[in-house]
Amino acid sequence: MADTLSNAENIETTAFSQPGMRAILAWMGTPPPLNAADDLPALSIHLGTLRTSLVTPQQRSLVLDRLYTRCILVVTALIPTLTSVALPIPRKTRLLIRNLQDLLQALAEDLLATLDNADEGLVNDRGQAHELTLWRSLYTLAQHLLIGNLAASPAGVGIWQQLHQTYEAVLRLELADNTQLSMSASLQSLYFSAILLGCAQPASFTSQEVNFVATYLERFADRIKPGNAPTPQTPATFWIDPTRDAPAVACSRKSAPPETAVLYFSCDRVAELLREQLAALDSGVLPPQIGLPGFAATPAGRGVLRRLLTYWGEPGKRRFPRRRQHYRA
């Protein structure tokens, strides 16, 4: 507790000598506005100011921690409003979504940058500090992708590659299965929640259905089984190329490049769980009894679960019906 207070005092002593940092600290002392969207311009400006400020790595991390907290409050308040937006999305809402996604991407970049600039002498437990930083970076990128899916818009340029490279850092530090008290899931589960949502063809779902799939993955993404070698005998195997700005690809649709180091994972356990849940729902079991949201009891909810079983457990091969050699004129 004494270390935290001394760190905060150190921030104020050094940072108040710079006008930009004085503005950041003064703004962070104000309460959030009633309309969460009003915080977006200030957050973007202050994040840019922090990037160019001459502060120590520890001070940067502590200020970034407070900016992250304020940003997540905005995201938490705005995401529910996107589930009820009708298509086509109005121009004002599209601008709001783009600003929010740009902020999340920049925040994820700055969080990841603190890992390389961390001072060993200023962090008591670097493992826990790195774990929390990587979790936050993955979470902001996952929220970026979720917002894009809710608004039926494609992922931003470089988002998938940034997500893969962040998870590579998780694997390099052997933190994939770790979960701190401040985290709702392990880093591995958080990463594969975003990956599986991309594999589920989210453009084919309504915003309410996308939100249902995201909630489902928050609870059951830990059933994913990653590995370094493919299992061709199972149709639910996917591969990820960390060097590409692209989501996962099903092995049944396209084989991984032989000269590329890819990450494989299997959805067999998730597919088996979906079959069991669908059978339970058909037999009259209520969704809360099997860990599902209430939406699963509706015909639309069951339809989503059946489609997820197809996308994750039985992804079909590509077909090209327009090839002339397949049909006679």
Tab-separated table of C-alpha atoms in Angstrom:
chain	number	residue	atom	x	y	z
A	1	MET	CA	0.000	0.000	0.000
A	2	ALA	CA	2.875	2.343	0.863
A	3	ASP	CA	4.527	1.527	-2.476
A	4	THR	CA	1.346	2.431	-4.340
A	5	LEU	CA	1.067	5.777	-2.570
A	6	SER	CA	4.716	6.592	-3.205
A	7	ASN	CA	4.297	5.662	-6.881
A	8	ALA	CA	1.292	7.948	-7.209
A	9	GLU	CA	3.188	10.790	-5.543
A	10	ASN	CA	6.137	10.185	-7.858
A	11	ILE	CA	3.840	10.430	-10.874
A	12	GLU	CA	2.407	13.741	-9.756
A	13	THR	CA	5.799	15.195	-8.820
A	14	THR	CA	7.339	14.460	-12.217
A	15	ALA	CA	4.302	14.632	-14.464
A	16	PHE	CA	2.986	17.980	-13.239
A	17	SER	CA	6.087	19.593	-14.693
A	18	GLN	CA	4.644	18.877	-18.154
A	19	PRO	CA	1.478	20.689	-19.298
A	20	GLY	CA	0.114	17.639	-21.119
A	21	MET	CA	0.529	15.386	-18.120
A	22	ARG	CA	-1.027	17.989	-15.846
A	23	ALA	CA	-4.080	17.939	-18.112
A	24	ILE	CA	-4.261	14.130	-17.978
A	25	LEU	CA	-4.054	13.959	-14.183
A	26	ALA	CA	-6.582	16.764	-13.771
A	27	TRP	CA	-9.002	15.059	-16.163
A	28	MET	CA	-8.657	11.677	-14.435
A	29	GLY	CA	-9.745	13.341	-11.217
A	30	THR	CA	-13.095	14.352	-12.730
A	31	PRO	CA	-16.129	12.018	-12.629
A	32	PRO	CA	-17.209	10.299	-15.877
A	33	PRO	CA	-19.894	12.145	-17.891
A	34	LEU	CA	-23.467	10.906	-18.023
A	35	ASN	CA	-23.064	10.120	-21.717
A	36	ALA	CA	-20.141	7.697	-21.956
A	37	ALA	CA	-19.472	8.667	-25.583
A	38	ASP	CA	-18.425	12.142	-24.420
A	39	ASP	CA	-15.300	10.595	-22.902
A	40	LEU	CA	-13.979	9.281	-26.242
A	41	PRO	CA	-12.359	12.518	-27.548
A	42	ALA	CA	-10.614	13.186	-24.240
A	43	LEU	CA	-9.381	9.599	-23.961
A	44	SER	CA	-7.892	9.707	-27.463
A	45	ILE	CA	-6.169	13.040	-26.810
A	46	HIS	CA	-4.751	11.983	-23.456
A	47	LEU	CA	-3.544	8.640	-24.815
A	48	GLY	CA	-1.690	10.494	-27.565
A	49	THR	CA	-0.248	12.913	-25.031
A	50	LEU	CA	1.019	10.062	-22.868
A	51	ARG	CA	2.819	8.561	-25.873
A	52	THR	CA	4.907	11.711	-26.360
A	53	SER	CA	5.462	12.559	-22.684
A	54	LEU	CA	8.904	12.190	-21.105
A	55	VAL	CA	8.070	9.979	-18.128
A	56	THR	CA	9.629	6.855	-16.682
A	57	PRO	CA	8.335	3.400	-17.735
A	58	GLN	CA	6.785	2.899	-14.295
A	59	GLN	CA	4.992	6.243	-14.434
A	60	ARG	CA	3.767	5.496	-17.944
A	61	SER	CA	2.386	2.134	-16.821
A	62	LEU	CA	0.563	3.642	-13.842
A	63	VAL	CA	-1.044	6.412	-15.900
A	64	LEU	CA	-1.920	3.921	-18.640
A	65	ASP	CA	-3.562	1.737	-16.007
A	66	ARG	CA	-5.936	4.562	-15.095
A	67	LEU	CA	-6.640	5.397	-18.738
A	68	TYR	CA	-7.429	1.732	-19.362
A	69	THR	CA	-9.907	1.681	-16.484
A	70	ARG	CA	-11.681	4.767	-17.821
A	71	CYS	CA	-11.723	3.346	-21.352
A	72	ILE	CA	-13.284	0.051	-20.252
A	73	LEU	CA	-16.024	1.982	-18.442
A	74	VAL	CA	-16.852	3.660	-21.758
A	75	VAL	CA	-16.803	0.359	-23.668
A	76	THR	CA	-18.992	-1.362	-21.074
A	77	ALA	CA	-21.540	1.444	-21.305
A	78	LEU	CA	-21.623	1.657	-25.114
A	79	ILE	CA	-21.643	-2.002	-26.194
A	80	PRO	CA	-25.229	-2.690	-24.983
A	81	THR	CA	-26.446	0.201	-27.142
A	82	LEU	CA	-25.018	-1.488	-30.252
A	83	THR	CA	-27.164	-4.614	-29.853
A	84	SER	CA	-30.297	-2.625	-30.673
A	85	VAL	CA	-28.980	-0.600	-33.620
A	86	ALA	CA	-30.812	-1.350	-36.868
A	87	LEU	CA	-28.990	-1.746	-40.166
A	88	PRO	CA	-27.930	0.273	-42.049
A	89	ILE	CA	-26.174	1.997	-39.161
A	90	PRO	CA	-26.540	5.797	-39.123
A	91	ARG	CA	-23.481	7.844	-40.000
A	92	LYS	CA	-23.184	9.298	-36.489
A	93	THR	CA	-23.173	5.824	-34.945
A	94	ARG	CA	-20.625	4.549	-37.469
A	95	LEU	CA	-18.320	7.437	-36.570
A	96	LEU	CA	-18.737	6.626	-32.881
A	97	ILE	CA	-17.886	2.969	-33.522
A	98	ARG	CA	-14.801	3.854	-35.536
A	99	ASN	CA	-13.536	6.241	-32.850
A	100	LEU	CA	-14.096	3.597	-30.182
A	101	GLN	CA	-12.282	0.926	-32.195
A	102	ASP	CA	-9.351	3.253	-32.946
A	103	LEU	CA	-9.052	3.997	-29.242
A	104	LEU	CA	-9.068	0.314	-28.320
A	105	GLN	CA	-6.419	-0.509	-30.914
A	106	ALA	CA	-4.147	2.300	-29.746
A	107	LEU	CA	-4.640	1.286	-26.120
A	108	ALA	CA	-3.731	-2.328	-26.903
A	109	GLU	CA	-0.557	-1.179	-28.673
A	110	ASP	CA	0.494	0.994	-25.744
A	111	LEU	CA	-0.198	-1.762	-23.233
A	112	LEU	CA	1.926	-4.228	-25.173
A	113	ALA	CA	4.710	-1.660	-25.507
A	114	THR	CA	5.031	-1.434	-21.721
A	115	LEU	CA	6.278	-5.040	-21.639
A	116	ASP	CA	9.425	-4.121	-23.558
A	117	ASN	CA	10.003	-0.965	-21.521
A	118	ALA	CA	9.404	-2.456	-18.069
A	119	ASP	CA	12.125	-1.690	-15.531
A	120	GLU	CA	13.086	-4.806	-13.610
A	121	GLY	CA	14.051	-2.759	-10.575
A	122	LEU	CA	10.659	-1.072	-10.330
A	123	VAL	CA	8.377	-4.108	-10.590
A	124	ASN	CA	8.221	-6.460	-7.644
A	125	ASP	CA	6.658	-9.349	-9.526
A	126	ARG	CA	7.246	-9.004	-13.256
A	127	GLY	CA	5.345	-12.212	-14.025
A	128	GLN	CA	2.097	-10.922	-12.576
A	129	ALA	CA	2.591	-7.469	-14.101
A	130	HIS	CA	3.176	-8.967	-17.548
A	131	GLU	CA	0.229	-11.311	-17.165
A	132	LEU	CA	-2.158	-8.472	-16.350
A	133	THR	CA	-0.796	-6.293	-19.162
A	134	LEU	CA	-1.152	-9.067	-21.737
A	135	TRP	CA	-4.661	-9.890	-20.513
A	136	ARG	CA	-5.710	-6.264	-20.902
A	137	SER	CA	-4.163	-6.035	-24.363
A	138	LEU	CA	-5.989	-9.194	-25.494
A	139	TYR	CA	-9.224	-7.959	-23.947
A	140	THR	CA	-9.132	-4.584	-25.715
A	141	LEU	CA	-8.471	-6.280	-29.064
A	142	ALA	CA	-11.279	-8.784	-28.432
A	143	GLN	CA	-13.637	-5.907	-27.650
A	144	HIS	CA	-12.540	-4.185	-30.869
A	145	LEU	CA	-13.533	-7.304	-32.847
A	146	LEU	CA	-16.787	-7.720	-30.913
A	147	ILE	CA	-17.823	-4.129	-31.656
A	148	GLY	CA	-17.094	-4.656	-35.343
A	149	ASN	CA	-19.229	-7.820	-35.366
A	150	LEU	CA	-22.100	-6.104	-33.574
A	151	ALA	CA	-22.025	-3.324	-36.159
A	152	ALA	CA	-21.593	-5.740	-39.093
A	153	SER	CA	-18.306	-4.110	-40.060
A	154	PRO	CA	-14.998	-5.838	-40.958
A	155	ALA	CA	-12.094	-5.935	-38.540
A	156	GLY	CA	-9.664	-3.047	-38.686
A	157	VAL	CA	-6.429	-3.420	-40.629
A	158	GLY	CA	-3.833	-5.235	-38.552
A	159	ILE	CA	-6.169	-6.237	-35.712
A	160	TRP	CA	-5.955	-10.003	-36.246
A	161	GLN	CA	-2.186	-9.892	-36.594
A	162	GLN	CA	-1.914	-7.772	-33.456
A	163	LEU	CA	-4.098	-10.265	-31.589
A	164	HIS	CA	-1.973	-13.229	-32.750
A	165	GLN	CA	1.302	-11.528	-31.874
A	166	THR	CA	0.015	-10.620	-28.419
A	167	TYR	CA	-0.889	-14.260	-27.805
A	168	GLU	CA	2.556	-15.286	-29.050
A	169	ALA	CA	3.978	-13.170	-26.222
A	170	VAL	CA	1.654	-15.013	-23.830
A	171	LEU	CA	2.986	-18.376	-25.033
A	172	ARG	CA	6.572	-17.162	-24.912
A	173	LEU	CA	6.170	-16.156	-21.252
A	174	GLU	CA	4.194	-19.369	-20.489
A	175	LEU	CA	1.196	-17.472	-19.118
A	176	ALA	CA	-1.600	-19.003	-21.217
A	177	ASP	CA	-3.314	-20.888	-18.371
A	178	ASN	CA	-2.788	-18.268	-15.663
A	179	THR	CA	-5.726	-16.435	-14.150
A	180	GLN	CA	-5.418	-13.646	-11.597
A	181	LEU	CA	-8.232	-12.628	-9.290
A	182	SER	CA	-8.824	-9.502	-11.389
A	183	MET	CA	-9.356	-11.574	-14.556
A	184	SER	CA	-12.586	-13.254	-15.566
A	185	ALA	CA	-10.831	-15.911	-17.704
A	186	SER	CA	-7.396	-17.227	-18.565
A	187	LEU	CA	-5.412	-15.567	-21.341
A	188	GLN	CA	-5.867	-18.665	-23.494
A	189	SER	CA	-9.657	-18.621	-23.076
A	190	LEU	CA	-9.794	-14.894	-23.794
A	191	TYR	CA	-7.778	-15.315	-26.988
A	192	PHE	CA	-9.790	-18.242	-28.309
A	193	SER	CA	-13.069	-16.487	-27.498
A	194	ALA	CA	-12.128	-13.864	-30.083
A	195	ILE	CA	-10.852	-16.527	-32.495
A	196	LEU	CA	-13.989	-18.677	-32.317
A	197	LEU	CA	-16.269	-15.687	-32.777
A	198	GLY	CA	-14.409	-14.988	-36.016
A	199	CYS	CA	-14.820	-18.648	-37.071
A	200	ALA	CA	-18.586	-18.487	-36.539
A	201	GLN	CA	-19.213	-16.230	-39.554
A	202	PRO	CA	-20.554	-13.409	-37.343
A	203	ALA	CA	-21.764	-11.427	-40.370
A	204	SER	CA	-24.559	-13.997	-40.717
A	205	PHE	CA	-25.895	-13.234	-37.203
A	206	THR	CA	-27.931	-10.355	-35.870
A	207	SER	CA	-26.364	-8.126	-33.218
A	208	GLN	CA	-28.420	-9.871	-30.531
A	209	GLU	CA	-27.207	-13.267	-31.752
A	210	VAL	CA	-23.578	-12.052	-31.850
A	211	ASN	CA	-23.943	-10.934	-28.240
A	212	PHE	CA	-25.332	-14.382	-27.369
A	213	VAL	CA	-22.362	-16.109	-29.039
A	214	ALA	CA	-19.929	-13.822	-27.188
A	215	THR	CA	-21.595	-14.687	-23.879
A	216	TYR	CA	-21.443	-18.386	-24.757
A	217	LEU	CA	-17.716	-18.151	-25.454
A	218	GLU	CA	-17.059	-16.334	-22.183
A	219	ARG	CA	-18.339	-19.441	-20.417
A	220	PHE	CA	-17.091	-22.301	-22.583
A	221	ALA	CA	-14.041	-21.154	-24.593
A	222	ASP	CA	-11.818	-22.996	-22.110
A	223	ARG	CA	-12.806	-26.232	-23.877
A	224	ILE	CA	-10.610	-25.394	-26.848
A	225	LYS	CA	-7.630	-27.716	-27.215
A	226	PRO	CA	-4.602	-26.002	-28.820
A	227	GLY	CA	-1.661	-27.922	-30.215
A	228	ASN	CA	1.394	-27.783	-32.457
A	229	ALA	CA	0.396	-30.591	-34.820
A	230	PRO	CA	-2.742	-31.036	-36.940
A	231	THR	CA	-5.277	-33.806	-36.436
A	232	PRO	CA	-6.643	-34.393	-39.958
A	233	GLN	CA	-8.985	-37.138	-38.808
A	234	THR	CA	-11.213	-34.609	-37.005
A	235	PRO	CA	-13.144	-32.041	-39.080
A	236	ALA	CA	-13.158	-29.534	-36.193
A	237	THR	CA	-9.457	-28.653	-36.502
A	238	PHE	CA	-8.382	-25.104	-37.370
A	239	TRP	CA	-5.029	-23.388	-37.899
A	240	ILE	CA	-3.738	-19.856	-37.297
A	241	ASP	CA	-0.843	-18.151	-39.029
A	242	PRO	CA	0.420	-15.525	-36.533
A	243	THR	CA	2.166	-13.585	-39.297
A	244	ARG	CA	-1.037	-12.962	-41.267
A	245	ASP	CA	-3.740	-10.407	-40.595
A	246	ALA	CA	-6.480	-13.014	-40.825
A	247	PRO	CA	-8.683	-15.145	-38.541
A	248	ALA	CA	-8.376	-18.902	-38.105
A	249	VAL	CA	-8.942	-21.255	-41.052
A	250	ALA	CA	-10.536	-24.700	-40.948
A	251	CYS	CA	-8.228	-27.504	-42.073
A	252	SER	CA	-11.114	-29.012	-44.028
A	253	ARG	CA	-11.363	-25.842	-46.108
A	254	LYS	CA	-7.675	-25.065	-46.646
A	255	SER	CA	-4.451	-26.719	-45.535
A	256	ALA	CA	-1.831	-24.729	-43.672
A	257	PRO	CA	1.272	-23.673	-45.656
A	258	PRO	CA	3.925	-26.364	-45.076
A	259	GLU	CA	6.755	-23.867	-44.620
A	260	THR	CA	4.920	-21.731	-42.030
A	261	ALA	CA	4.876	-22.249	-38.250
A	262	VAL	CA	1.165	-22.241	-37.474
A	263	LEU	CA	-0.889	-22.835	-34.338
A	264	TYR	CA	-3.485	-25.606	-34.515
A	265	PHE	CA	-6.501	-26.001	-32.272
A	266	SER	CA	-9.412	-28.384	-32.088
A	267	CYS	CA	-13.088	-27.568	-31.433
A	268	ASP	CA	-14.060	-31.214	-30.801
A	269	ARG	CA	-14.814	-30.640	-27.113
A	270	VAL	CA	-16.864	-27.514	-27.848
A	271	ALA	CA	-18.805	-29.350	-30.569
A	272	GLU	CA	-19.532	-32.241	-28.201
A	273	LEU	CA	-20.729	-29.780	-25.578
A	274	LEU	CA	-23.039	-28.121	-28.116
A	275	ARG	CA	-24.570	-31.492	-28.993
A	276	GLU	CA	-25.179	-32.247	-25.320
A	277	GLN	CA	-26.711	-28.818	-24.704
A	278	LEU	CA	-29.007	-29.063	-27.718
A	279	ALA	CA	-30.168	-32.499	-26.611
A	280	ALA	CA	-30.824	-31.189	-23.103
A	281	LEU	CA	-32.818	-28.232	-24.419
A	282	ASP	CA	-34.889	-30.536	-26.631
A	283	SER	CA	-35.674	-32.671	-23.583
A	284	GLY	CA	-37.048	-29.679	-21.671
A	285	VAL	CA	-34.051	-28.641	-19.559
A	286	LEU	CA	-33.970	-24.899	-18.807
A	287	PRO	CA	-30.937	-22.954	-20.128
A	288	PRO	CA	-29.685	-21.759	-16.689
A	289	GLN	CA	-29.468	-25.393	-15.565
A	290	ILE	CA	-26.791	-26.077	-18.197
A	291	GLY	CA	-25.020	-22.725	-17.977
A	292	LEU	CA	-26.690	-21.045	-20.959
A	293	PRO	CA	-28.340	-17.611	-21.192
A	294	GLY	CA	-32.125	-17.491	-21.333
A	295	PHE	CA	-31.998	-16.675	-25.060
A	296	ALA	CA	-31.032	-20.318	-25.697
A	297	ALA	CA	-34.607	-21.400	-24.880
A	298	THR	CA	-36.031	-19.477	-27.850
A	299	PRO	CA	-36.206	-20.941	-31.370
A	300	ALA	CA	-33.681	-18.328	-32.495
A	301	GLY	CA	-31.314	-19.303	-29.696
A	302	ARG	CA	-31.456	-22.992	-30.589
A	303	GLY	CA	-30.914	-22.077	-34.206
A	304	VAL	CA	-27.754	-20.204	-33.248
A	305	LEU	CA	-26.454	-23.218	-31.315
A	306	ARG	CA	-27.073	-25.498	-34.298
A	307	ARG	CA	-25.248	-23.111	-36.613
A	308	LEU	CA	-22.334	-22.897	-34.168
A	309	LEU	CA	-22.136	-26.685	-34.192
A	310	THR	CA	-21.823	-26.545	-37.970
A	311	TYR	CA	-19.272	-23.715	-38.044
A	312	TRP	CA	-17.052	-25.114	-35.284
A	313	GLY	CA	-17.621	-28.860	-35.405
A	314	GLU	CA	-18.404	-29.579	-39.054
A	315	PRO	CA	-16.990	-26.783	-41.247
A	316	GLY	CA	-17.654	-27.697	-44.861
A	317	LYS	CA	-15.174	-27.724	-47.693
A	318	ARG	CA	-15.126	-24.957	-50.254
A	319	ARG	CA	-17.238	-25.600	-53.320
A	320	PHE	CA	-16.930	-23.905	-56.677
A	321	PRO	CA	-20.177	-24.621	-58.555
A	322	ARG	CA	-19.311	-22.171	-61.326
A	323	ARG	CA	-16.373	-24.162	-62.625
A	324	ARG	CA	-17.294	-25.152	-66.132
A	325	GLN	CA	-15.620	-28.549	-65.905
A	326	HIS	CA	-18.077	-29.581	-63.171
A	327	TYR	CA	-21.200	-29.023	-65.247
A	328	ARG	CA	-22.178	-29.287	-68.860
A	329	ALA	CA	-23.348	-26.173	-70.637
